[in-house]
Coordinates of C-alpha atoms in Angstrom, one line a residue:
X1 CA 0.0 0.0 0.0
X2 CA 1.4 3.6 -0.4
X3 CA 3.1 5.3 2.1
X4 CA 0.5 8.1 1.4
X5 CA -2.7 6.3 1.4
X6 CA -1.7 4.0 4.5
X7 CA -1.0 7.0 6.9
X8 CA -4.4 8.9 5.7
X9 CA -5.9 5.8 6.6
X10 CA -4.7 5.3 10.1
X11 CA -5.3 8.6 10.6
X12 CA -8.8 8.3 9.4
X13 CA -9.5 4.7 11.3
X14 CA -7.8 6.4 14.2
X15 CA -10.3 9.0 14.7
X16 CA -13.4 6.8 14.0
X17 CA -12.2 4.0 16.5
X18 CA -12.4 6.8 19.3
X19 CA -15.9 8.1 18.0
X20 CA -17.1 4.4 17.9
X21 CA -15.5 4.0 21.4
X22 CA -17.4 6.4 23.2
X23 CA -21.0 5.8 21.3
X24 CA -20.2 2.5 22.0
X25 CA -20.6 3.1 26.2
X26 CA -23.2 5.3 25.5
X27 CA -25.5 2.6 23.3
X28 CA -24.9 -0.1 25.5
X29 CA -26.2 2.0 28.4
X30 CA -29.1 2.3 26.6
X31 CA -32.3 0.6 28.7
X32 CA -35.2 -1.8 27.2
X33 CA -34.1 -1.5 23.7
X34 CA -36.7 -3.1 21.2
X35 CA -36.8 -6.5 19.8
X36 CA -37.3 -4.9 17.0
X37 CA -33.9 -3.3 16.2
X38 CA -31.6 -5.2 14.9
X39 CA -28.8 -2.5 15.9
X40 CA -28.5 1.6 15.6
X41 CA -25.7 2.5 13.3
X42 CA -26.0 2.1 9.3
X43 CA -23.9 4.4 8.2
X44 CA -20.4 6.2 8.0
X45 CA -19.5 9.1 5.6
X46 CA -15.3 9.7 5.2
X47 CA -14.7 12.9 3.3
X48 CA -11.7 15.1 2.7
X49 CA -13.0 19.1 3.0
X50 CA -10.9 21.2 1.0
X51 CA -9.5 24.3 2.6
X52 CA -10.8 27.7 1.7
X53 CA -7.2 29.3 -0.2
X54 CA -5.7 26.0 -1.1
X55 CA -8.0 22.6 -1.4
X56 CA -4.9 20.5 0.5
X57 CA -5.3 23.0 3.6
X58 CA -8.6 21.5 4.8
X59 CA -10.0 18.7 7.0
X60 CA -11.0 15.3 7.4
X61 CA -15.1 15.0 8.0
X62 CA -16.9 12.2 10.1
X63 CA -20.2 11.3 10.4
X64 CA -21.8 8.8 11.9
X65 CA -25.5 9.4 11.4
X66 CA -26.1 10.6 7.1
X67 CA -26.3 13.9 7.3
X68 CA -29.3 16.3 6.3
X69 CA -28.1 19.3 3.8
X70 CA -28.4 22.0 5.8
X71 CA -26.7 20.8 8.8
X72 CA -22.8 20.1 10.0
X73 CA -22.4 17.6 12.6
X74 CA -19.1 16.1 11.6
X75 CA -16.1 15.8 13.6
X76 CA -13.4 17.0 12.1
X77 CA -9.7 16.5 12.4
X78 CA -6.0 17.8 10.7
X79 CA -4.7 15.5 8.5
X80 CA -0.9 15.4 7.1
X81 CA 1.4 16.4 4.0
X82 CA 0.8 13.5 2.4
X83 CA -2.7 14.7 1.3
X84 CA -1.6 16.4 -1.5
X85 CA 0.0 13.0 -3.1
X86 CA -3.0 11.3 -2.8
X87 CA -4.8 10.8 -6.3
X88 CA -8.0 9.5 -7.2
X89 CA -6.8 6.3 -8.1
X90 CA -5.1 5.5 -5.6
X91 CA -8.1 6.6 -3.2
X92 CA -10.2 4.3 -5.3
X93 CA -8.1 1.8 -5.3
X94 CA -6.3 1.8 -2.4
X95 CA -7.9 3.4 0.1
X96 CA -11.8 3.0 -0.2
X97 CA -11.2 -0.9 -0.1
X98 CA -9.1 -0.8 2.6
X99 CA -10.9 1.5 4.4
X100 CA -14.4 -0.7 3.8
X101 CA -12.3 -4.1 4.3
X102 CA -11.9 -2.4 8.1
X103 CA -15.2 -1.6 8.5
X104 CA -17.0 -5.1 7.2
X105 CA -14.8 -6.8 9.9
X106 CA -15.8 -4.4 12.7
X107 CA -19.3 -4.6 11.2
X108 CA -19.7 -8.8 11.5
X109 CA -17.9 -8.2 14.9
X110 CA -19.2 -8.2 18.6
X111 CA -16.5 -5.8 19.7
X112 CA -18.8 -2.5 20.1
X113 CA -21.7 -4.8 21.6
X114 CA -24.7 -6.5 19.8
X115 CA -26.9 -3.5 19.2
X116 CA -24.1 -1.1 18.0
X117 CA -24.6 -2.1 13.9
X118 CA -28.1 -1.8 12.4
X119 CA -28.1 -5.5 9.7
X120 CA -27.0 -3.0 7.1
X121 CA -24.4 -0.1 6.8
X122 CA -23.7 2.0 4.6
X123 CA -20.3 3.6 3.9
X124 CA -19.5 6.6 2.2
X125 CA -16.4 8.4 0.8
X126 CA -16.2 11.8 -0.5
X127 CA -12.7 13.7 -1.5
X128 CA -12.5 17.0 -3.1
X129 CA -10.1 18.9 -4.7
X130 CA -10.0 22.5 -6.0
X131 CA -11.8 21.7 -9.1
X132 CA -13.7 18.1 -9.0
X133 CA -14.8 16.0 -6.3
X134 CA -14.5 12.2 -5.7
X135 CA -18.0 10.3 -4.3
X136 CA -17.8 6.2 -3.5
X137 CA -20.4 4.1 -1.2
X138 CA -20.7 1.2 -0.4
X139 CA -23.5 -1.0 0.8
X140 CA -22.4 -4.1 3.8
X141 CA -24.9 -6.4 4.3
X142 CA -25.2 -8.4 7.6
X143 CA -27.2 -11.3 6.6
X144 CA -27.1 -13.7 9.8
X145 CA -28.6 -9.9 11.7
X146 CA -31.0 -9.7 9.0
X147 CA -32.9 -13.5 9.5
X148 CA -32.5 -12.5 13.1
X149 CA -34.6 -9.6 12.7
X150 CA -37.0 -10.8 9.9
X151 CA -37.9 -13.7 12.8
X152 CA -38.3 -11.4 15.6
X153 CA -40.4 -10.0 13.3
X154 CA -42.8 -12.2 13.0
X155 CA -42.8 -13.2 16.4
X156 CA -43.9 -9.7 17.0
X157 CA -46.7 -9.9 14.7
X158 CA -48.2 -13.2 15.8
X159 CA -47.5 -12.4 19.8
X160 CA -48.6 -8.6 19.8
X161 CA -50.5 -7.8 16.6
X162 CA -52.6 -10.5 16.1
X163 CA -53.9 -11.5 19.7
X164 CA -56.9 -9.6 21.2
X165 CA -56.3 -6.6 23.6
X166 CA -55.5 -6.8 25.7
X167 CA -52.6 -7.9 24.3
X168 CA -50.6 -4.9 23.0
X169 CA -47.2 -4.4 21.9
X170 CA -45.2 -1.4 24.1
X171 CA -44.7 2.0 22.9
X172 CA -40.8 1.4 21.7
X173 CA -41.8 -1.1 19.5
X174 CA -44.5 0.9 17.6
X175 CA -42.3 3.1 16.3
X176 CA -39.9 0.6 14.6
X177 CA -43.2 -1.6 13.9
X178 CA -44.0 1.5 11.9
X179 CA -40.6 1.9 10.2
X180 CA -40.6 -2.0 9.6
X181 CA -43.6 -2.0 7.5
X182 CA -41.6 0.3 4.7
X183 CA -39.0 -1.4 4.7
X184 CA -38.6 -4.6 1.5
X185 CA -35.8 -6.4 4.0
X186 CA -38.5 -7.2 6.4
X187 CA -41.8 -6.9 4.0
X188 CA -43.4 -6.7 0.7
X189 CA -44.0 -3.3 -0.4
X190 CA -48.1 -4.2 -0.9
X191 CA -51.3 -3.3 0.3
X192 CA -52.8 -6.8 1.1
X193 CA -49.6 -7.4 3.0
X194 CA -49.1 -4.0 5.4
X195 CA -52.6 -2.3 5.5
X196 CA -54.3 -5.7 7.5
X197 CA -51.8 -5.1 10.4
X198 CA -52.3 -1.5 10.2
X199 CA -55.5 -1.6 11.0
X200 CA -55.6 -4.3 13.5
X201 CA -53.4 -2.6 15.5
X202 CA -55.5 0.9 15.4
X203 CA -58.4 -0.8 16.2
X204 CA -57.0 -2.8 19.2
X205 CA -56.0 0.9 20.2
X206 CA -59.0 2.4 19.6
X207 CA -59.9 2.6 23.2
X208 CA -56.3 4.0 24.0
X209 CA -56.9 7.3 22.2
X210 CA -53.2 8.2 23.5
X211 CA -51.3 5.5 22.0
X212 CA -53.3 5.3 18.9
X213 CA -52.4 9.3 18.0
X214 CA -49.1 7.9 18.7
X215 CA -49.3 4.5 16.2
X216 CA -51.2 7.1 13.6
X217 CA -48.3 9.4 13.6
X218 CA -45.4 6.8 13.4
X219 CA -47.0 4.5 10.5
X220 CA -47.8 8.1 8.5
X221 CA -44.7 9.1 9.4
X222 CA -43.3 5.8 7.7
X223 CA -44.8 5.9 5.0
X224 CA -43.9 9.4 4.2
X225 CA -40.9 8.7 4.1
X226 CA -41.0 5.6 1.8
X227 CA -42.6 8.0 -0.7
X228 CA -40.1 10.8 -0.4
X229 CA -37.0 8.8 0.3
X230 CA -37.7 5.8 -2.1
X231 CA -41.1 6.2 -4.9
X232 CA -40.7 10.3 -5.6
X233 CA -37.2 10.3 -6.5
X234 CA -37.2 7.6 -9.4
X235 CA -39.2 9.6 -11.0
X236 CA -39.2 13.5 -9.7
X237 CA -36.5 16.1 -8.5
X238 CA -37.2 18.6 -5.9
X239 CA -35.8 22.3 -6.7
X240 CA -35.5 22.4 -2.6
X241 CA -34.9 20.4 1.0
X242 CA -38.2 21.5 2.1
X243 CA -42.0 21.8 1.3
X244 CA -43.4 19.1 -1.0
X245 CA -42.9 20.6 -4.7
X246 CA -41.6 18.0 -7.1
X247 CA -40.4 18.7 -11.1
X248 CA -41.0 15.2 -12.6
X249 CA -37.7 14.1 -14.7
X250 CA -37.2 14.4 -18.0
X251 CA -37.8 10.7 -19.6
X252 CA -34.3 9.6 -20.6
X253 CA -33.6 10.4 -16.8
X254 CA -36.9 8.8 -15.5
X255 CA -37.2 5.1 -14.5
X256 CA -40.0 3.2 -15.9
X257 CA -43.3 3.2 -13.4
X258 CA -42.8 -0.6 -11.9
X259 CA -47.0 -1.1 -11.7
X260 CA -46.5 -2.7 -7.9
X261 CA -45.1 0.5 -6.8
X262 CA -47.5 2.9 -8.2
X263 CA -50.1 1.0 -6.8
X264 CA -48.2 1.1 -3.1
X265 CA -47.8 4.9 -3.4
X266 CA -51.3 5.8 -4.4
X267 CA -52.0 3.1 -0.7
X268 CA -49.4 5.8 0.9
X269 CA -51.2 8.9 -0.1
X270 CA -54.4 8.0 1.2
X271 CA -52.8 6.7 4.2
X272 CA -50.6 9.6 5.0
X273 CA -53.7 11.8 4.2
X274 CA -54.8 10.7 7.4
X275 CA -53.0 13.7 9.1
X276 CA -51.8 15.3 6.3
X277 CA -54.7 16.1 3.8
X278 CA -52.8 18.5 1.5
X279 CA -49.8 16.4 1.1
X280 CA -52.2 13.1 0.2
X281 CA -53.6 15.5 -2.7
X282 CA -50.3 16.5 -3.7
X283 CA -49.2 12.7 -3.7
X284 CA -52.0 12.0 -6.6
X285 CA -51.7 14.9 -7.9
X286 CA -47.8 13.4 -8.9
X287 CA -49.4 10.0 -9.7
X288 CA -51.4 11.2 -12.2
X289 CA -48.2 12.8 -14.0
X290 CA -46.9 9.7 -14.3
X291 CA -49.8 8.3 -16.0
X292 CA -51.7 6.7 -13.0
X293 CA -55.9 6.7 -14.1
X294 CA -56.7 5.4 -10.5
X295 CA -54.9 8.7 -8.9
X296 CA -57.3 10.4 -11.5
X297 CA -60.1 9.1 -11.0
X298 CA -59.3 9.4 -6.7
X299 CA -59.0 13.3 -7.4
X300 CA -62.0 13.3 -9.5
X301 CA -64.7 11.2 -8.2
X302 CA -63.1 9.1 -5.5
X303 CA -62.5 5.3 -4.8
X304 CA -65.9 4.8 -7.3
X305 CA -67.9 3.2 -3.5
X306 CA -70.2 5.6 -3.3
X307 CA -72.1 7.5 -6.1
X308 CA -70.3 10.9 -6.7
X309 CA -73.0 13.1 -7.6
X310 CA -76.9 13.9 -7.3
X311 CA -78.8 16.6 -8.4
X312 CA -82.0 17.5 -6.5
X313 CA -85.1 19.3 -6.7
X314 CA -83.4 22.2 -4.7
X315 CA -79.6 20.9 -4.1
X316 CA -76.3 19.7 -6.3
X317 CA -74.5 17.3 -4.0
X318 CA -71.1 15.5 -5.1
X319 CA -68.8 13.9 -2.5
X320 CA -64.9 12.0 -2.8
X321 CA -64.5 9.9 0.1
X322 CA -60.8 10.4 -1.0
X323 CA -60.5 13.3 -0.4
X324 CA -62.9 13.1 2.4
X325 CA -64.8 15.7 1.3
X326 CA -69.1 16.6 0.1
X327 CA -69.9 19.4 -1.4
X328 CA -73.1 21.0 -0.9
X329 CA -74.8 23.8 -3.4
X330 CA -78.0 25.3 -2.1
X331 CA -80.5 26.3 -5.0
X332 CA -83.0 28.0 -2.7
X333 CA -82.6 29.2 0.8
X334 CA -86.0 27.3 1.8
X335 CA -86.3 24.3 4.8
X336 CA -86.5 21.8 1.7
X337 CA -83.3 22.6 0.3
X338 CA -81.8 21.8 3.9
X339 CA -83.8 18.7 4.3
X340 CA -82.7 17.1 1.4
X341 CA -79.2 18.5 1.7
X342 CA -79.2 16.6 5.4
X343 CA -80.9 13.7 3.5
X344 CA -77.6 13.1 1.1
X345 CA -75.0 13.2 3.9
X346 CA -76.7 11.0 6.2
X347 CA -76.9 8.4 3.1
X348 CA -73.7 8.6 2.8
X349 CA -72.8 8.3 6.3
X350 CA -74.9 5.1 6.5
X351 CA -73.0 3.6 3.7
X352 CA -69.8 4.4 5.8
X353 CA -68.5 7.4 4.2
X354 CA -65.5 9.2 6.6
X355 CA -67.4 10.9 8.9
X356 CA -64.6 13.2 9.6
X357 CA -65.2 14.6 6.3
X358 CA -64.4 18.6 4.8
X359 CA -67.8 20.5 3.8
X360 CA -67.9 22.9 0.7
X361 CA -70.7 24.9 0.8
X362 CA -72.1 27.3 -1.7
X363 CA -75.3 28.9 0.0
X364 CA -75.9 32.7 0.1
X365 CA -76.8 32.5 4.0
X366 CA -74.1 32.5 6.5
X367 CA -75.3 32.2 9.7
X368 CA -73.2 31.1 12.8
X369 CA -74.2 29.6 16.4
X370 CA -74.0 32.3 19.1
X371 CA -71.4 30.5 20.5
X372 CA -68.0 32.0 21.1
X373 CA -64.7 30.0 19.9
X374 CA -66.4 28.0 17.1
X375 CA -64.4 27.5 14.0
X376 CA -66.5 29.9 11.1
X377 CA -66.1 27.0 8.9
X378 CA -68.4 26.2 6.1
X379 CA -69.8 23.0 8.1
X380 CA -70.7 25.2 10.8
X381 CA -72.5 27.2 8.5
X382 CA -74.4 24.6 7.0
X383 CA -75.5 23.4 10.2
X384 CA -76.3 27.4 11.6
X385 CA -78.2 27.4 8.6
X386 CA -80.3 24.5 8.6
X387 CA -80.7 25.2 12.3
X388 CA -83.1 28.2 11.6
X389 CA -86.0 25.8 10.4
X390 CA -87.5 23.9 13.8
X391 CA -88.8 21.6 11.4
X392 CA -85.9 20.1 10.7
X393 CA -84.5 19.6 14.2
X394 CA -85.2 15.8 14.2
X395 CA -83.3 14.9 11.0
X396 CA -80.5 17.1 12.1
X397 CA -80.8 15.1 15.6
X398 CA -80.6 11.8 13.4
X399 CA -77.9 13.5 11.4
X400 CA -76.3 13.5 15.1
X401 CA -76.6 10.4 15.8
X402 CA -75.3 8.5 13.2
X403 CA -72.2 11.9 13.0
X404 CA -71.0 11.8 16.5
X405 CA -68.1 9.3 16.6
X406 CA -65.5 9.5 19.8
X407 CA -61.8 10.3 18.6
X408 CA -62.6 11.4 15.1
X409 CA -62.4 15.0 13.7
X410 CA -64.3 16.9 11.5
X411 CA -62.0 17.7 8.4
X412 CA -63.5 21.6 8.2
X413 CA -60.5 23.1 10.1
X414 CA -56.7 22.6 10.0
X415 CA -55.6 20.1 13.1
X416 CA -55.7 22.3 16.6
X417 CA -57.9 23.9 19.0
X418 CA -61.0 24.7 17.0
X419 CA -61.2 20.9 15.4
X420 CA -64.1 19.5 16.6
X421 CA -66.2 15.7 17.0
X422 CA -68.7 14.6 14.1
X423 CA -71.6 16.3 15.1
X424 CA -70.4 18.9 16.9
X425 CA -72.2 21.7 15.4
X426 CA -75.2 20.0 15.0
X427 CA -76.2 18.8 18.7
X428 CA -74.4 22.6 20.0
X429 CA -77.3 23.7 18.0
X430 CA -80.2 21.7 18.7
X431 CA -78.9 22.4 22.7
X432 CA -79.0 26.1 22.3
X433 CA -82.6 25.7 20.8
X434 CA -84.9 23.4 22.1
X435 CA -85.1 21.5 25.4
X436 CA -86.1 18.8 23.8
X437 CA -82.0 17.6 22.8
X438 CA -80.9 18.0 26.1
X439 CA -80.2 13.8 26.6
X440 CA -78.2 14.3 23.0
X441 CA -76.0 17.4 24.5
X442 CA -75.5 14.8 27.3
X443 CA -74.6 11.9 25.3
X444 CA -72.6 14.3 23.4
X445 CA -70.3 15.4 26.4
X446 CA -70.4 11.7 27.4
X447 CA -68.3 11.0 24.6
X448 CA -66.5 14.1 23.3
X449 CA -62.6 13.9 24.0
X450 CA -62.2 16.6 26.5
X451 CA -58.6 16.1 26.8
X452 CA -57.6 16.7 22.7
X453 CA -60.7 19.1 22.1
X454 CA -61.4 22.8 23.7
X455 CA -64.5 23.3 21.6
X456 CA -67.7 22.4 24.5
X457 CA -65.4 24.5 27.1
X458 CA -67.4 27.5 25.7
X459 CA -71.1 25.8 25.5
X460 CA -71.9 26.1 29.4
X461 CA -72.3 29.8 28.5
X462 CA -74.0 30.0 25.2
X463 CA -76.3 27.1 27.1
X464 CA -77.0 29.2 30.4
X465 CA -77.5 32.8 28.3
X466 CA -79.9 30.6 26.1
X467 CA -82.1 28.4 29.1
X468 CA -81.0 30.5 32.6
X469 CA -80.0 28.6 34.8
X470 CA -83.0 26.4 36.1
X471 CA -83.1 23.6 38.6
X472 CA -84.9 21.3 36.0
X473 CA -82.2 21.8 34.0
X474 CA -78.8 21.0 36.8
X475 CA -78.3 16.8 35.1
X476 CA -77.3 18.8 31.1
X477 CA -75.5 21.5 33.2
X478 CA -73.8 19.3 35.2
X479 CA -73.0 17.2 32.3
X480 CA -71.8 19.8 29.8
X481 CA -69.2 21.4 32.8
X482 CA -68.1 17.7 33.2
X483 CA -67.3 17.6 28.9
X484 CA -65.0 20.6 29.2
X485 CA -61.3 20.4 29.7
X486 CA -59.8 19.6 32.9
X487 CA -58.8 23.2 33.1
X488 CA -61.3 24.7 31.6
X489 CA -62.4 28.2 33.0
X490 CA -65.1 29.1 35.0
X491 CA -68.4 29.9 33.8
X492 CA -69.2 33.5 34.7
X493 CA -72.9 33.4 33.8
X494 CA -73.8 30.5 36.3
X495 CA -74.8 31.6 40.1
X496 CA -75.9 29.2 42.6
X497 CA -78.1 31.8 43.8
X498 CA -81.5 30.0 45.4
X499 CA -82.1 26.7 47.4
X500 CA -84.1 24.8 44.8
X501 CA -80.8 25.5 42.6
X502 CA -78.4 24.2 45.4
X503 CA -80.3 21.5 46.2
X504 CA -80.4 20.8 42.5
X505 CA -76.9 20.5 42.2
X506 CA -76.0 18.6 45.3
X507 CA -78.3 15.8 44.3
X508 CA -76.9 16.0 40.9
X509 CA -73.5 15.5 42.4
X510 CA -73.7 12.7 44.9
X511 CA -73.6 10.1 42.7
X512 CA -70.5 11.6 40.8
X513 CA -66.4 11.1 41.7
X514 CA -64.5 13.6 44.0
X515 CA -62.7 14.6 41.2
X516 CA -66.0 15.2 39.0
X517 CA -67.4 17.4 41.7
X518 CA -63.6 19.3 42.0
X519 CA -64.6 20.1 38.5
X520 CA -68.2 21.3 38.9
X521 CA -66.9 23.5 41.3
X522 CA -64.3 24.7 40.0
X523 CA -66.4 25.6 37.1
X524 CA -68.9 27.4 38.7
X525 CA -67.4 29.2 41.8
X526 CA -63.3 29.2 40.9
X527 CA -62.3 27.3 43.7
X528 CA -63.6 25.2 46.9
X529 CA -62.1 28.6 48.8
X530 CA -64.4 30.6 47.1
X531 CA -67.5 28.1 47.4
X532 CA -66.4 28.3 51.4
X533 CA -66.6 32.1 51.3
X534 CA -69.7 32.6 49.6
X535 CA -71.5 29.8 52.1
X536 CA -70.4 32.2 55.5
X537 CA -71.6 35.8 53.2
X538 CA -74.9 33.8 52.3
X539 CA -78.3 34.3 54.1
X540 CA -80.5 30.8 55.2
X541 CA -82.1 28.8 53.6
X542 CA -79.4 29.1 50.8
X543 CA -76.8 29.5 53.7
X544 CA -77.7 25.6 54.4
X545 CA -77.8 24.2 50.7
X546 CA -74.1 26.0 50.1
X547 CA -73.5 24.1 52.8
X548 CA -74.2 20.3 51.5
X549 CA -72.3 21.2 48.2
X550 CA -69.3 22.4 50.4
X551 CA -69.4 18.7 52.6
X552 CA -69.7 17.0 49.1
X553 CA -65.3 18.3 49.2
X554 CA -65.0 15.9 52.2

């Protein structure tokens, strides 16, 4: 070997035996590592920096993890003289082999501990000079590690997918679950293969609302990445490292669409569409440049389950359960417009359409709920609408029934504080209006997800400015102060001001939970301190009913 090339390569295999050293005590310090990694490193980029005056003055780059574009994590270190006798031959065919002939035998190796090397690695050299720059990889396989992992694999699935809860795999092992599924090592890149185990796990979470935003967001996260990593850049290029805009490639540059993989990415759309609904349209939107009729006819009239459009006597309704979304064009502001507009969508939603879907709305009326807080989307609209004709309170009740779903979200509002439950706007409505929907409010605050929605927080005081506060009414009070948040503030429009009202809300209470009642209260007087104050400033009788609400604190 050359003098040259030898002493740049102990210099380099110098410095990345001290790096491994110390990653090496920090891995294997590492608790409850997942079955489901087979180890953590898989790559290792080499490269030669030039200087800024004179290429030879610059510096030897390490990195350990591959690097994103915009960032500089390597560690760097001097190198000698004898860079500038180094050629490109001789680093091709001298040092790269050496340099990977080192690294294959620390790779098959125990010496940094089992879980240091992932089955695969990856090793990279780049060397530049003043004018041109030199780029080799290579790809090590560890194929023993790879069988390994393919059969803890499938242990995993038959111990912790496939049994019934509650039987559940651990929060690690989600996430490389997740990863696992993209990956065509471990599985084939197909729907009838990955989207079964997808959905048995979400459903065995669906009463885990936690852990299933957390399964949502790692699978959609996986798949993402297969698309952007893998699919998009066979066939696209992206002017930038951010945002989702892809230039499709000019055809002597652009592979051939493989069938199989379309089909896959069109799968990872409407999967990643789950949380991201403007990148799923952006992901057909590409499919269709490359030819895809199914991405086309998803954009146009959706998966072809439910019919797309239907013209009425007063109404043109189309929907795309694709795109998750029903569009709704009033002909006549009259109750029969609304009727059969409610008519359409609750069809569909019998026939299983996504009840979290997006409305577009074309009417000339644009009334809201007086509600504070409430997204001014065009589903609320509709709903504020159709809410002026008492006629139609029933269907919009039915509509209700069949909407409400716990842990979904209507599609009318970007993810946040203002998303809302199917139904939402329908039973805040029929609450505000008639007494007659009271058990559906309370139904409704049975189920709503008080810790991921903010929404109801506001409805105990659009409720009590619309009914008073009225001792008939203390079970749907009570009930829509126990839907709010856990911190949600106190209602300044309710006062506990009367016996029959006291002794209302004490029998309401007693057959709640300490921490129910903590809530009540804090909701209506601020604090158990202020409940205590205003029981010693209050006259009898209502003296002694501020009393038994005070002794329900223990």
């Amino acid at each position: 070997m050359n003098q040259a090339v030898e002493a740049f390569l102990d210099d380099v295999w110098k410095e990345i035996t001290e790096i491994y050293a110390k990653e090496s005590q920090r891995i294997n310090a590492l608790k409850n590592p997942s079955r489901l990694q087979a180890g953590i490193k898989d790559y290792l980029r080499v490269a030669w920096r030039k200087g800024k005056f004179n290429w030879a003055d610059g510096d030897i780059h390490i990195d350990i993890y591959e690097p994103f574009s915009w960032s500089d994590s390597s560690y760097k270190s001097n190198a000698g003289p004898y860079i500038s006798e180094l050629t490109d031959e001789m680093l091709t065919q001298e040092f790269f082999p050496a340099l990977c002939q080192r690294v294959d035998t620390l790779f098959r190796s125990d010496e940094l501990g089992l879980r240091f090397f992932d089955y695969k690695f990856e090793v990279v050299f780049e060397f530049e000079r003043e004018q041109s720059k030199l780029s080799l990889h290579r790809q090590l396989l560890h194929e023993s590690k790879l069988i390994l992992l393919q059969k803890s694999l499938e242990y995993f699935i038959q111990t912790k997918i496939i049994p019934d809860p509650p039987v559940l795999p651990n929060e690690n092992d989600m996430f490389f679950f997740a990863r696992h599924l993209i990956n065509p090592d471990l599985m084939k890149q197909e729907e009838k293969e990955i989207d079964p185990l997808v959905r048995r796990l979400s459903d065995k979470l669906h009463t885990n609302q936690k852990r299933k935003t957390e399964w949502v967001g790692h699978y959609t996260s996986a798949f993402n990445s297969w698309a952007q990593d893998h699919f998009l850049p066979k066939h696209f290029v992206r002017p930038g490292d951010y945002g989702y805009e892809w230039i499709i490639k000019e055809q002597p540059e652009r592979q051939a669409v493989d069938p199989g993989e379309i089909e896959f990415f069109l799968y990872v759309a409407l999967q990643v569409g789950i949380t991201q609904p403007d990148t799923r349209q952006k992901y057909l939107e590409l499919a269709v440049q490359l030819g895809s009729k199914r991405a086309e006819d998803y954009l146009k009239v959706g998966s072809g389950k439910f019919t797309s459009k239907h013209r009425g006597e007063l109404v043109e309704c189309s929907n795309n359960d694709v795109t998750q979304t029903i569009e709704i064009r009033i002909l006549s502001e009259e109750e029969k417009a609304y009727e059969e507009a409610l008519d359409y969508i609750i069809s569909l939603l019998r026939q299983d359409f996504p009840k979290g879907y997006k409305l577009k709305l074309k009417s000339s009326q644009k009334h809201l709920l007086p509600m504070k807080n409430l997204a001014k989307s065009k589903l609320h609209q509709f709903f504020a609408n159709a809410l002026k004709f008492p006629a139609l309170f029933p269907k919009i009740a039915e509509y209700a029934e069949i909407a409400m779903e716990e842990f979904a979200w209507y599609g009318d509002v970007e993810p946040g504080e203002k998303s809302v439950m199917p139904g939402t706007y329908a039973v805040f409505g029929l609450g505000l209006y008639s007494e007659a929907y009271f058990p559906l409010v309370c139904r409704y605050m049975e189920l709503v997800d008080s810790e991921h929605q903010l929404a109801q927080d506001n409805y105990a005081e659009a409720f009590i400015e619309a009914h008073g506060v009225k001792a008939a009414h203390m079970p749907v009070i009570v009930s829509i102060l126990l839907g709010g948040n856990e911190e949600g503030k106190r209602v300044k429009n309710i006062a506990i001001d009367s016996t029959e009202l006291a002794d209302a809300l004490v029998q309401e209470l007693k057959g709640k939970e300490s921490y129910e009642r903590e809530l009540v209260f804090h909701r209506i007087f601020g604090s158990a301190v202020k409940l205590a104050k205003a029981t010693k400033q209050a006259q009898p009788p209502l003296k002694e009913g501020l009393e038994q609400l005070l002794a329900l604190l223990g």
